[in-house]
Every structure is written in structure tokens, then in C-alpha cells.
Tab-separated table of C-alpha atoms in Angstrom:
chain	number	residue	atom	x	y	z
A	90	ALA	CA	-101.363	-95.300	-92.578
A	91	ILE	CA	-100.258	-92.696	-95.337
A	92	THR	CA	-101.769	-90.154	-93.315
A	93	GLU	CA	-99.075	-90.846	-90.859
A	94	LYS	CA	-96.077	-91.029	-93.432
A	95	ARG	CA	-96.960	-88.031	-94.570
A	96	GLU	CA	-97.212	-85.802	-91.255
A	97	ARG	CA	-93.782	-87.694	-90.073
A	98	ASP	CA	-92.663	-86.446	-93.287
A	99	MET	CA	-93.614	-82.979	-93.050
A	100	ASN	CA	-92.409	-82.496	-89.533
A	101	THR	CA	-89.053	-83.959	-90.590
A	102	GLY	CA	-89.209	-81.310	-93.208
A	103	LEU	CA	-89.841	-78.180	-91.232
A	104	GLN	CA	-87.068	-79.624	-88.161
A	105	THR	CA	-84.194	-80.033	-90.920
A	106	GLY	CA	-85.501	-75.728	-92.558
A	107	MET	CA	-85.526	-74.599	-88.754
A	108	ILE	CA	-81.832	-76.465	-88.387
A	109	LEU	CA	-80.385	-74.829	-91.442
A	110	ALA	CA	-81.821	-71.009	-90.670
A	111	LEU	CA	-80.059	-71.401	-87.429
A	112	ALA	CA	-76.778	-72.106	-89.142
A	113	LEU	CA	-77.127	-69.689	-91.501
A	114	TRP	CA	-78.140	-66.766	-89.011
A	115	GLY	CA	-74.703	-67.799	-86.998
A	116	GLN	CA	-72.482	-67.599	-89.243
A	117	ILE	CA	-73.873	-64.251	-90.581
A	118	ALA	CA	-73.579	-63.024	-86.448
A	119	ALA	CA	-69.503	-64.634	-87.006
A	120	ALA	CA	-69.001	-62.683	-90.260
A	121	HIS	CA	-69.969	-59.509	-89.339
A	122	GLY	CA	-69.214	-59.550	-85.227
A	123	ASP	CA	-65.445	-57.919	-85.314
A	124	GLU	CA	-65.485	-56.564	-89.020
A	125	ASP	CA	-64.122	-52.980	-88.969
A	126	HIS	CA	-66.018	-49.989	-90.140
A	127	SER	CA	-62.498	-47.657	-90.059
A	128	ASN	CA	-62.662	-47.928	-93.946
A	129	ASP	CA	-66.198	-47.717	-95.032
A	130	ALA	CA	-66.839	-45.233	-97.432
A	131	LYS	CA	-68.603	-42.010	-96.148
A	132	PRO	CA	-72.407	-41.204	-96.409
A	133	ALA	CA	-72.929	-38.082	-98.935
A	134	GLY	CA	-73.194	-35.074	-97.136
A	135	ALA	CA	-70.862	-35.633	-94.445
A	136	PRO	CA	-68.839	-33.488	-92.817
A	137	ALA	CA	-64.109	-32.599	-93.527
A	138	GLY	CA	-62.980	-34.918	-91.118
A	139	TYR	CA	-65.703	-37.208	-91.122
A	140	VAL	CA	-65.028	-39.980	-88.252
A	141	ALA	CA	-66.828	-43.176	-88.834
A	142	GLY	CA	-69.499	-44.302	-86.820
A	143	GLU	CA	-70.287	-40.982	-85.728
A	144	ALA	CA	-73.855	-40.937	-86.734
A	145	ALA	CA	-74.202	-43.428	-84.626
A	146	THR	CA	-73.621	-41.525	-81.475
A	147	GLY	CA	-75.323	-39.051	-82.236
A	148	GLY	CA	-72.839	-35.985	-82.374
A	149	SER	CA	-74.568	-35.061	-79.612
A	150	SER	CA	-70.775	-33.366	-78.040
A	151	PRO	CA	-67.690	-31.397	-79.398
A	152	ALA	CA	-65.166	-33.208	-80.934
A	153	ARG	CA	-61.556	-32.430	-82.206
A	154	LEU	CA	-61.267	-34.518	-85.521
A	155	PRO	CA	-58.045	-36.296	-86.733
A	156	ASP	CA	-56.889	-33.181	-88.732
A	157	GLY	CA	-57.108	-31.023	-86.494
A	158	SER	CA	-60.154	-29.344	-87.140
A	159	VAL	CA	-63.690	-29.371	-84.316
A	160	ARG	CA	-67.535	-30.297	-84.184
A	161	VAL	CA	-69.217	-29.044	-82.267
A	162	PRO	CA	-72.605	-29.570	-82.124
A	163	LYS	CA	-75.629	-26.179	-82.591
A	164	GLY	CA	-77.002	-26.985	-79.475
A	165	SER	CA	-72.687	-26.733	-77.816
A	166	GLN	CA	-72.510	-23.891	-80.627
A	167	ARG	CA	-75.472	-21.146	-78.531
A	168	GLN	CA	-74.219	-23.102	-74.932
A	169	LEU	CA	-70.410	-22.179	-75.849
A	170	ALA	CA	-71.647	-18.313	-77.165
A	171	ILE	CA	-69.934	-18.719	-80.415
A	172	ARG	CA	-70.430	-15.851	-82.902
A	173	THR	CA	-68.366	-14.432	-85.529
A	174	VAL	CA	-68.160	-12.100	-88.242
A	175	VAL	CA	-67.298	-12.412	-92.011
A	176	ALA	CA	-64.137	-11.227	-92.328
A	177	LYS	CA	-63.481	-8.209	-94.416
A	178	LEU	CA	-59.787	-6.261	-95.873
A	179	ASP	CA	-60.055	-2.884	-95.961
A	180	GLU	CA	-57.454	-0.342	-95.040
A	181	HIS	CA	-55.963	1.074	-91.496
A	182	ALA	CA	-53.329	3.064	-90.257
A	183	GLN	CA	-50.242	0.909	-89.279
A	184	SER	CA	-50.210	0.633	-85.881
A	185	LEU	CA	-47.399	-0.284	-82.713
A	186	GLU	CA	-47.424	-1.233	-79.305
A	187	LEU	CA	-45.232	1.498	-76.782
A	188	ASN	CA	-45.892	0.854	-73.329
A	189	GLY	CA	-46.380	3.856	-71.259
A	190	ARG	CA	-48.283	5.366	-67.347
A	191	VAL	CA	-49.908	8.212	-65.978
A	192	ILE	CA	-48.696	11.079	-65.412
A	193	ALA	CA	-49.747	14.075	-63.727
A	194	ASP	CA	-50.864	17.160	-66.064
A	195	PRO	CA	-47.258	19.501	-65.084
A	196	ASN	CA	-49.750	23.046	-64.638
A	197	ALA	CA	-52.413	20.633	-62.542
A	198	GLY	CA	-51.047	19.005	-60.007
A	199	GLY	CA	-47.798	19.174	-57.765
A	200	PRO	CA	-45.719	18.635	-54.117
A	201	VAL	CA	-45.581	20.912	-51.384
A	202	GLN	CA	-41.892	21.169	-50.414
A	203	ALA	CA	-40.349	22.126	-46.767
A	204	SER	CA	-38.579	25.006	-47.523
A	205	GLN	CA	-36.355	24.113	-44.475
A	206	PRO	CA	-35.993	22.001	-41.980
A	207	GLY	CA	-39.391	22.944	-39.631
A	208	ARG	CA	-41.517	21.129	-37.298
A	209	ILE	CA	-44.793	20.107	-39.350
A	210	GLU	CA	-48.500	21.733	-36.912
A	211	PRO	CA	-51.391	21.023	-38.446
A	212	GLY	CA	-53.124	24.686	-40.687
A	213	PRO	CA	-56.882	25.643	-39.757
A	214	ARG	CA	-58.479	21.907	-40.964
A	215	GLY	CA	-55.887	19.611	-39.937
A	216	LEU	CA	-53.505	17.875	-41.738
A	217	PRO	CA	-55.493	17.096	-44.612
A	218	VAL	CA	-55.976	12.845	-46.050
A	219	LEU	CA	-55.615	10.751	-49.400
A	220	GLY	CA	-58.385	12.090	-51.624
A	221	GLN	CA	-59.821	14.995	-50.098
A	222	ALA	CA	-60.245	17.415	-52.567
A	223	VAL	CA	-58.368	21.104	-51.861
A	224	THR	CA	-58.124	24.735	-53.882
A	225	LYS	CA	-55.993	26.093	-55.180
A	226	GLY	CA	-53.733	28.461	-51.901
A	227	GLN	CA	-55.448	26.825	-49.104
A	228	VAL	CA	-52.864	26.247	-46.068
A	229	LEU	CA	-52.698	22.778	-45.825
A	230	ALA	CA	-50.018	22.444	-42.727
A	231	TYR	CA	-47.519	24.750	-40.853
A	232	LEU	CA	-43.607	24.282	-40.939
A	233	ARG	CA	-42.682	25.879	-37.727
A	234	PRO	CA	-38.633	26.165	-38.264
A	235	VAL	CA	-36.301	24.079	-36.457
A	236	ALA	CA	-32.571	24.525	-35.792
A	237	ASN	CA	-29.587	22.734	-33.189
A	238	ALA	CA	-28.730	24.649	-30.562
A	239	ILE	CA	-25.685	26.866	-31.415
A	240	GLU	CA	-27.274	28.229	-34.545
A	241	ARG	CA	-30.317	29.139	-32.890
A	242	GLY	CA	-27.706	29.656	-29.707
A	243	ASN	CA	-26.244	31.884	-32.930
A	244	GLN	CA	-29.516	33.700	-33.529
A	245	GLN	CA	-30.819	34.749	-30.103
A	246	ALA	CA	-27.765	36.540	-30.162
A	247	GLN	CA	-28.004	38.370	-33.541
A	248	LEU	CA	-31.660	39.452	-32.289
A	249	ALA	CA	-29.640	40.876	-28.683
A	250	GLU	CA	-27.758	42.062	-30.789
A	251	LEU	CA	-29.640	44.079	-33.901
A	252	THR	CA	-32.246	44.895	-30.167
A	253	SER	CA	-29.346	46.874	-28.281
A	254	GLN	CA	-28.389	48.866	-31.964
A	255	LEU	CA	-31.943	49.851	-32.760
A	256	GLY	CA	-32.614	51.326	-29.047
A	257	LEU	CA	-29.813	53.323	-29.830
A	258	ALA	CA	-30.547	54.049	-33.096
A	259	GLU	CA	-33.945	54.937	-32.220
A	260	LYS	CA	-32.517	57.432	-29.859
A	261	LYS	CA	-29.779	59.158	-31.775
A	262	VAL	CA	-32.632	59.844	-34.236
A	263	SER	CA	-34.741	61.675	-31.606
A	264	ARG	CA	-31.277	63.749	-30.542
A	265	LEU	CA	-30.971	65.186	-33.815
A	266	GLU	CA	-34.359	65.301	-34.739
A	267	GLU	CA	-34.237	68.374	-31.221
A	268	LEU	CA	-31.370	69.258	-32.891
A	269	GLU	CA	-32.856	70.085	-36.207
A	270	GLY	CA	-32.125	73.586	-38.010
A	271	SER	CA	-28.873	73.250	-36.379
A	272	VAL	CA	-26.717	70.251	-37.960
A	273	PRO	CA	-26.859	69.166	-41.474
A	274	ARG	CA	-30.794	67.269	-42.761
A	275	LYS	CA	-27.988	64.854	-44.291
A	276	GLU	CA	-27.578	63.915	-40.341
A	277	ILE	CA	-30.794	63.242	-39.944
A	278	GLU	CA	-31.405	61.864	-42.917
A	279	ALA	CA	-29.161	58.982	-42.464
A	280	ALA	CA	-29.216	58.251	-38.593
A	281	ARG	CA	-33.319	57.307	-39.926
A	282	ALA	CA	-31.969	55.067	-42.459
A	283	GLU	CA	-30.370	53.341	-40.405
A	284	PHE	CA	-33.236	52.812	-37.764
A	285	THR	CA	-35.319	51.587	-40.315
A	286	SER	CA	-33.290	49.441	-41.889
A	287	LEU	CA	-32.261	47.628	-37.703
A	288	GLY	CA	-35.987	47.590	-37.413
A	289	GLN	CA	-35.810	45.239	-40.666
A	290	ARG	CA	-33.451	42.816	-39.541
A	291	LYS	CA	-34.607	42.254	-36.552
A	292	ALA	CA	-37.866	41.180	-37.329
A	293	ALA	CA	-36.133	38.943	-39.862
A	294	VAL	CA	-33.900	37.221	-37.354
A	295	ASP	CA	-37.253	37.314	-34.870
A	296	ALA	CA	-39.437	35.426	-37.576
A	297	SER	CA	-36.630	32.826	-38.132
A	298	LEU	CA	-36.702	31.913	-34.261
A	299	ASN	CA	-40.289	32.396	-34.289
A	300	GLN	CA	-42.410	32.464	-37.092
A	301	ARG	CA	-43.912	29.217	-39.110
A	302	GLU	CA	-44.555	28.936	-42.320
A	303	ALA	CA	-47.244	28.305	-44.414
A	304	LEU	CA	-47.805	25.198	-45.982
A	305	ILE	CA	-50.357	25.947	-49.322
A	306	ALA	CA	-51.401	24.530	-52.406
A	307	PRO	CA	-50.765	25.052	-55.529
A	308	VAL	CA	-53.210	23.866	-57.053
A	309	THR	CA	-56.699	22.630	-57.246
A	310	GLY	CA	-57.178	18.630	-57.129
A	311	VAL	CA	-57.463	16.028	-54.779
A	312	VAL	CA	-54.915	15.251	-51.936
A	313	SER	CA	-52.746	12.195	-54.937
A	314	ALA	CA	-50.185	11.445	-51.563
A	315	ALA	CA	-49.237	12.611	-47.771
A	316	SER	CA	-46.521	11.691	-45.864
A	317	ALA	CA	-47.004	14.192	-42.947
A	318	LEU	CA	-47.947	14.177	-39.115
A	319	VAL	CA	-48.507	16.466	-36.534
A	320	GLY	CA	-45.126	17.379	-34.505
A	321	GLN	CA	-42.458	15.587	-37.532
A	322	VAL	CA	-39.657	16.782	-38.279
A	323	VAL	CA	-38.354	17.058	-41.416
A	324	GLU	CA	-35.699	18.549	-44.160
A	325	ALA	CA	-35.887	21.088	-46.504
A	326	ARG	CA	-36.622	19.461	-49.719
A	327	GLU	CA	-39.159	17.051	-48.197
A	328	THR	CA	-42.387	16.096	-49.893
A	329	LEU	CA	-44.973	16.577	-47.658
A	330	PHE	CA	-48.124	16.148	-50.077
A	331	GLU	CA	-49.113	15.500	-53.382
A	332	ILE	CA	-51.823	17.721	-55.312
A	333	VAL	CA	-52.857	16.348	-58.594
A	334	ASP	CA	-56.044	17.138	-61.029
A	335	PRO	CA	-57.553	13.577	-61.719
A	336	LYS	CA	-59.787	15.435	-64.547
A	337	ARG	CA	-56.591	16.326	-65.838
A	338	LEU	CA	-53.571	13.876	-66.401
A	339	LEU	CA	-51.331	12.519	-68.988
A	340	VAL	CA	-49.746	9.309	-70.380
A	341	GLU	CA	-45.626	8.883	-71.418
A	342	ALA	CA	-45.391	6.238	-73.418
A	343	LEU	CA	-41.244	4.353	-74.912
A	344	ALA	CA	-40.310	4.648	-79.100
A	345	TYR	CA	-37.264	3.362	-78.961
A	346	ASP	CA	-37.633	4.923	-82.440
A	347	ALA	CA	-36.516	8.115	-83.223
A	348	ALA	CA	-38.251	8.332	-87.001
A	349	LEU	CA	-41.474	7.251	-86.055
A	350	VAL	CA	-42.132	10.137	-83.943
A	351	ALA	CA	-42.978	12.349	-86.753
A	352	ASN	CA	-45.379	9.421	-88.689
A	353	ILE	CA	-47.426	9.794	-85.368
A	354	ALA	CA	-51.021	10.471	-86.889
A	355	GLY	CA	-53.069	9.679	-83.471
A	356	ALA	CA	-53.109	7.201	-80.867
A	357	ASN	CA	-55.312	4.972	-78.079
A	358	GLY	CA	-54.660	3.263	-74.789
A	359	ALA	CA	-55.535	0.464	-72.378
A	360	THR	CA	-55.982	-0.598	-69.212
A	361	GLY	CA	-57.691	-2.902	-66.678
A	362	GLY	CA	-60.384	-0.197	-66.345
A	363	GLY	CA	-61.967	0.595	-70.520
A	364	ALA	CA	-59.935	1.747	-73.744
A	365	LEU	CA	-58.286	5.702	-73.880
A	366	ALA	CA	-58.962	8.233	-75.544
A	367	LEU	CA	-55.340	10.460	-76.600
A	368	ALA	CA	-54.015	12.677	-78.206
A	369	TYR	CA	-50.708	13.158	-79.481
A	370	ILE	CA	-48.755	16.402	-77.572
A	371	GLY	CA	-45.346	15.392	-78.692
A	372	ALA	CA	-42.049	13.243	-78.089
A	373	GLY	CA	-38.852	14.998	-76.155
A	374	ALA	CA	-35.497	15.790	-78.017
A	375	GLN	CA	-33.265	13.897	-74.853
A	376	LEU	CA	-32.691	9.154	-74.807
A	377	ARG	CA	-34.323	8.531	-71.225
A	378	GLU	CA	-33.328	4.672	-70.661
A	379	GLN	CA	-31.793	4.843	-75.020
A	380	ALA	CA	-35.749	6.561	-74.967
A	381	LEU	CA	-37.649	9.192	-76.968
A	382	PRO	CA	-40.118	10.033	-74.699
A	383	LEU	CA	-43.941	10.449	-75.705
A	384	ARG	CA	-46.764	12.913	-74.620
A	385	PHE	CA	-50.112	12.622	-75.304
A	386	ARG	CA	-53.293	14.015	-72.563
A	387	ILE	CA	-56.017	11.700	-71.835
A	388	LYS	CA	-59.762	13.077	-73.169
A	389	PRO	CA	-62.430	13.050	-71.931
A	390	PRO	CA	-64.562	10.938	-70.007
A	391	LEU	CA	-61.637	9.717	-67.796
A	392	PRO	CA	-62.360	6.352	-66.112
A	393	PRO	CA	-61.329	6.229	-62.918
A	394	LEU	CA	-57.072	5.970	-62.715
A	395	ALA	CA	-53.933	6.898	-60.543
A	396	VAL	CA	-50.815	8.486	-61.415
A	397	GLY	CA	-48.109	5.180	-62.459
A	398	GLN	CA	-50.668	3.066	-63.259
A	399	PRO	CA	-49.632	1.435	-66.807
A	400	VAL	CA	-51.510	2.349	-69.653
A	401	LYS	CA	-50.956	0.003	-73.133
A	402	VAL	CA	-50.433	2.434	-76.199
A	403	ILE	CA	-50.907	1.970	-79.201
A	404	ALA	CA	-49.733	4.296	-81.513
A	405	GLN	CA	-51.471	5.320	-85.407
A	406	LEU	CA	-48.152	5.392	-87.915
A	407	ARG	CA	-49.694	7.627	-90.915
A	408	GLN	CA	-48.795	4.602	-93.432
A	409	ARG	CA	-51.607	2.154	-94.248
A	410	ILE	CA	-51.858	-1.235	-93.760
A	411	LYS	CA	-53.763	-3.991	-96.395
A	412	ALA	CA	-56.059	-6.283	-93.047
A	413	VAL	CA	-58.921	-7.558	-91.599
A	414	ALA	CA	-59.864	-5.694	-88.452
A	415	VAL	CA	-61.378	-8.645	-85.905
A	416	PRO	CA	-62.022	-7.915	-81.626
A	417	VAL	CA	-59.178	-8.414	-80.382
A	418	GLY	CA	-61.642	-11.482	-78.221
A	419	ALA	CA	-60.695	-13.386	-82.163
A	420	LEU	CA	-56.829	-14.617	-81.235
A	421	ALA	CA	-55.978	-17.426	-79.328
A	422	ARG	CA	-52.358	-19.557	-79.219
A	423	ASN	CA	-52.498	-22.630	-80.067
A	424	ALA	CA	-50.082	-25.260	-78.197
A	425	GLY	CA	-46.976	-23.562	-79.135
A	426	GLY	CA	-47.743	-20.355	-78.182
A	427	GLU	CA	-48.541	-18.682	-81.709
A	428	PRO	CA	-51.116	-16.783	-82.694
A	429	VAL	CA	-54.849	-17.999	-84.454
A	430	VAL	CA	-57.573	-17.358	-84.502
A	431	TRP	CA	-60.978	-19.385	-85.374
A	432	VAL	CA	-62.788	-20.008	-89.159
A	433	HIS	CA	-66.169	-21.208	-89.179
A	434	ASP	CA	-66.060	-23.493	-91.979
A	435	GLU	CA	-69.025	-25.633	-91.933
A	436	ALA	CA	-72.224	-25.896	-90.079
A	437	GLU	CA	-70.481	-27.489	-87.165
A	438	ARG	CA	-66.958	-28.101	-88.430
A	439	PHE	CA	-63.836	-25.085	-86.799
A	440	VAL	CA	-60.712	-24.843	-88.701
A	441	GLN	CA	-58.198	-23.098	-85.893
A	442	LYS	CA	-55.900	-20.686	-88.453
A	443	ARG	CA	-52.393	-19.332	-87.534
A	444	VAL	CA	-52.443	-15.432	-88.521
A	445	ARG	CA	-50.451	-12.445	-87.842
A	446	SER	CA	-51.418	-9.799	-86.820
A	447	GLN	CA	-50.526	-6.293	-84.897
A	448	PRO	CA	-52.988	-4.318	-82.494
A	449	LEU	CA	-55.755	-1.626	-84.608
A	450	ASP	CA	-57.066	-0.067	-80.986
A	451	ALA	CA	-58.305	-1.092	-77.681
A	452	ALA	CA	-60.257	-3.111	-78.656
A	453	ARG	CA	-58.942	-4.328	-82.216
A	454	VAL	CA	-56.612	-6.135	-84.057
A	455	ALA	CA	-55.466	-6.246	-88.114
A	456	VAL	CA	-54.829	-9.109	-88.434
A	457	VAL	CA	-52.629	-8.800	-92.109
A	458	SER	CA	-52.278	-12.555	-93.012
A	459	GLY	CA	-53.303	-15.948	-92.290
A	460	ILE	CA	-57.378	-15.808	-93.001
A	461	ALA	CA	-59.088	-14.354	-96.445
A	462	GLU	CA	-61.917	-12.145	-96.983
A	463	GLY	CA	-65.394	-13.646	-96.913
A	464	GLU	CA	-64.900	-16.551	-94.052
A	465	ARG	CA	-66.266	-16.629	-90.396
A	466	VAL	CA	-63.843	-16.130	-88.217
A	467	VAL	CA	-64.795	-16.426	-85.137
A	468	VAL	CA	-65.720	-14.245	-82.869
A	469	SER	CA	-66.460	-15.046	-79.711
A	470	GLY	CA	-65.903	-18.619	-78.133
A	471	ALA	CA	-62.301	-18.951	-79.384
A	472	ALA	CA	-61.213	-20.209	-75.991
A	473	ALA	CA	-63.551	-22.126	-75.663
A	474	LEU	CA	-63.173	-24.042	-79.347
A	475	ALA	CA	-59.174	-24.475	-78.507
A	476	GLN	CA	-60.743	-26.581	-75.093
A	477	VAL	CA	-62.212	-28.995	-76.969
A	478	ARG	CA	-60.461	-32.643	-76.990
């Protein structure tokens, strides 16, 4: 009886303990179920802009932090091809960006124009086509003069009259030569001179009616423009072909400050096809559209260019400035359209900084203010960082 009583008391104690334990566990779960951990203290070593609960997700994808910076894990940095360089403050030439265009060298190109109204006839090799190489003095086409009915009738009448006068002059010279010795010699010489003059006049009028004019290439190069067709009737001064030497081209830019002309120390340019090395030739002394034209020679090797192609000219001045040189790809735009760069602030954190810059050359810009020496500036992948949300 005593043993049975002890077993009943032990069972009752165990049941009571289990009930108390379950009740306590429910209170603990209720206390933590809706608790806000956003204000918990960040753990030691956490980066600036740490968000509570970030460690719970593993931080496996880029995210924009509340302070505007961007957290990018190392794996994502490799996938986005993010590269940085250490900012170095140095002296650079002050520069100025100008709008320019490619033009032909006047000594290595020129138009082929009609000197008079006429009809186009093909040359010995036919009419040249675009891109065809030609040599100086090569006959490109022929121009046969044309005139209206009245002009042509007058020329034919004049030719007939000159032909008649030439025949009479020839007979007169023959008679005087037979009487040489009995007539003064000056009469014979005058008759001969008149005969020669009439012959030359007749040849000139005959050429204007029947002889065609050869249109020749003024320089060696390629045909950059061609508008002539076989049988086409053209007017005087009409441009039929344009010849350009593609190895000798110039760049013309416009400067709106005359004081800058004397301060240009060098220049380079940029087009869609790449960078251009330019040599400054000089500037005009007369305004054109309220600007001074500047001429630059393109140094070889020349990329593929076309006459009239726009060029961004970056002229280096003699003044010097202290700035950080970074590639053009390091510059980005914020939501307000202001120029910014991304700085690698910590291992997985990037900060956006507004800067003031100016072009340095075709591939670099000079950051005048906004970043300090020694900071790591993102030079590749800046656009990808700006897209992180």
C-alpha cells in the first residue's frame, strides 16, 4: 500500500512539472513572437549602414542602404566587374571642350567643277564611282559644251564668216608673195599676220562648237562625292566630283572666347571610332557665327573618318590645375542629373559622391573637387552600382 501511494505521488509530480514547463515555454514564445529587433545594437565589426536582420539573410545580393550607399557582396562585385583605382592628386593642364568636325585638307583635296554649261560624257575609264582611287591629272569625264539655238546660230554664222575671210586672206598672201620685190615687204608681212590671226580665231570658234573639255582630278586621293551621270546637262560652276586624300584630314572647331586662342598648348579629339591625336595649326582672325574657327591636323595613324563627321575636341591650355585623373567611365549621373563617382568605402560598401570635373583628354577627366587623395574610385561598373535598388 505504501509503495502504490509513492508511485501515485511521483506520477502526480511529473505531470505537474510538465504542465509548468509547457506554460513557461508558451510565455517565452509569446514574449518574442512580435518583438521588433530593428533597434538592436549592431554587432561588432558591422559596416556603416548595417541593417538589423541582414546577417539572417546572408547578404547574398546587392542592396541600397538607408543612407544612400550600396552594399555589394564580394561575389556580386566580381560578377559586375567592378574595378577601382586609388585617387592621386596631381597637376594637369586645364582643358576646354569644343565642338568640331572633320574637313578635307585644302592642299590634298578639291572639287571638280564644270567651267561652262555642257553635257557629261564618260572618260577613258568611264565615270568614277564613290570610293574609287584616282591620281592627279587623271581624266574623270568630258564636258561637251551646249548652247541654246540662238547662241549656236550666232557661233555658226561667225565661223562661216571667219572661214570666208581666211580664204580671202590666204589668196591675198599668195598674190603678194608672187609680186615680192615689186611691192613693199611690210604689205606682205601684214597680209601674213592677218591670215594667221583669222586662222586662230576660226580654230577658237570651231572648238567652242565641237571640242569637248576634259575634267581632270586636281589631286591624288579617292572620290568622296560624285553626282555626274552620262548625258547629264550641267551648268557652269556645278560640282561634279569631290576628291579627298583620306590620309590628310583636318579638324575645324569653333571657339567663342578669343582669349583662349593664344593659350592653346595641345589638343586631342574623340569620335565614335576612337581617340584622335591632334596638332594645333592656328586660328582665324574673323568671326564666323560669332565664333573663331580653329584648325587642327590629325596625326597618323588615322581611324576611319568621313568629311563632315562631328568631333569632340579637347584643347589643353597653358594653365595648370590640381586634380585627380580618372577614366571617363568613372563618371555617372545621380537622380538629379549631377555628375558623381562611386568610392569604395569599405569591403562591401560603396558611397556615391558628387564631383566637379572637366575633360582632360579623350579617355580621362580631371576631378577638381569631390574626392580626396587616397580614396578608391570605381572606374569600371559605376553604371551597375547606380542601378542597385
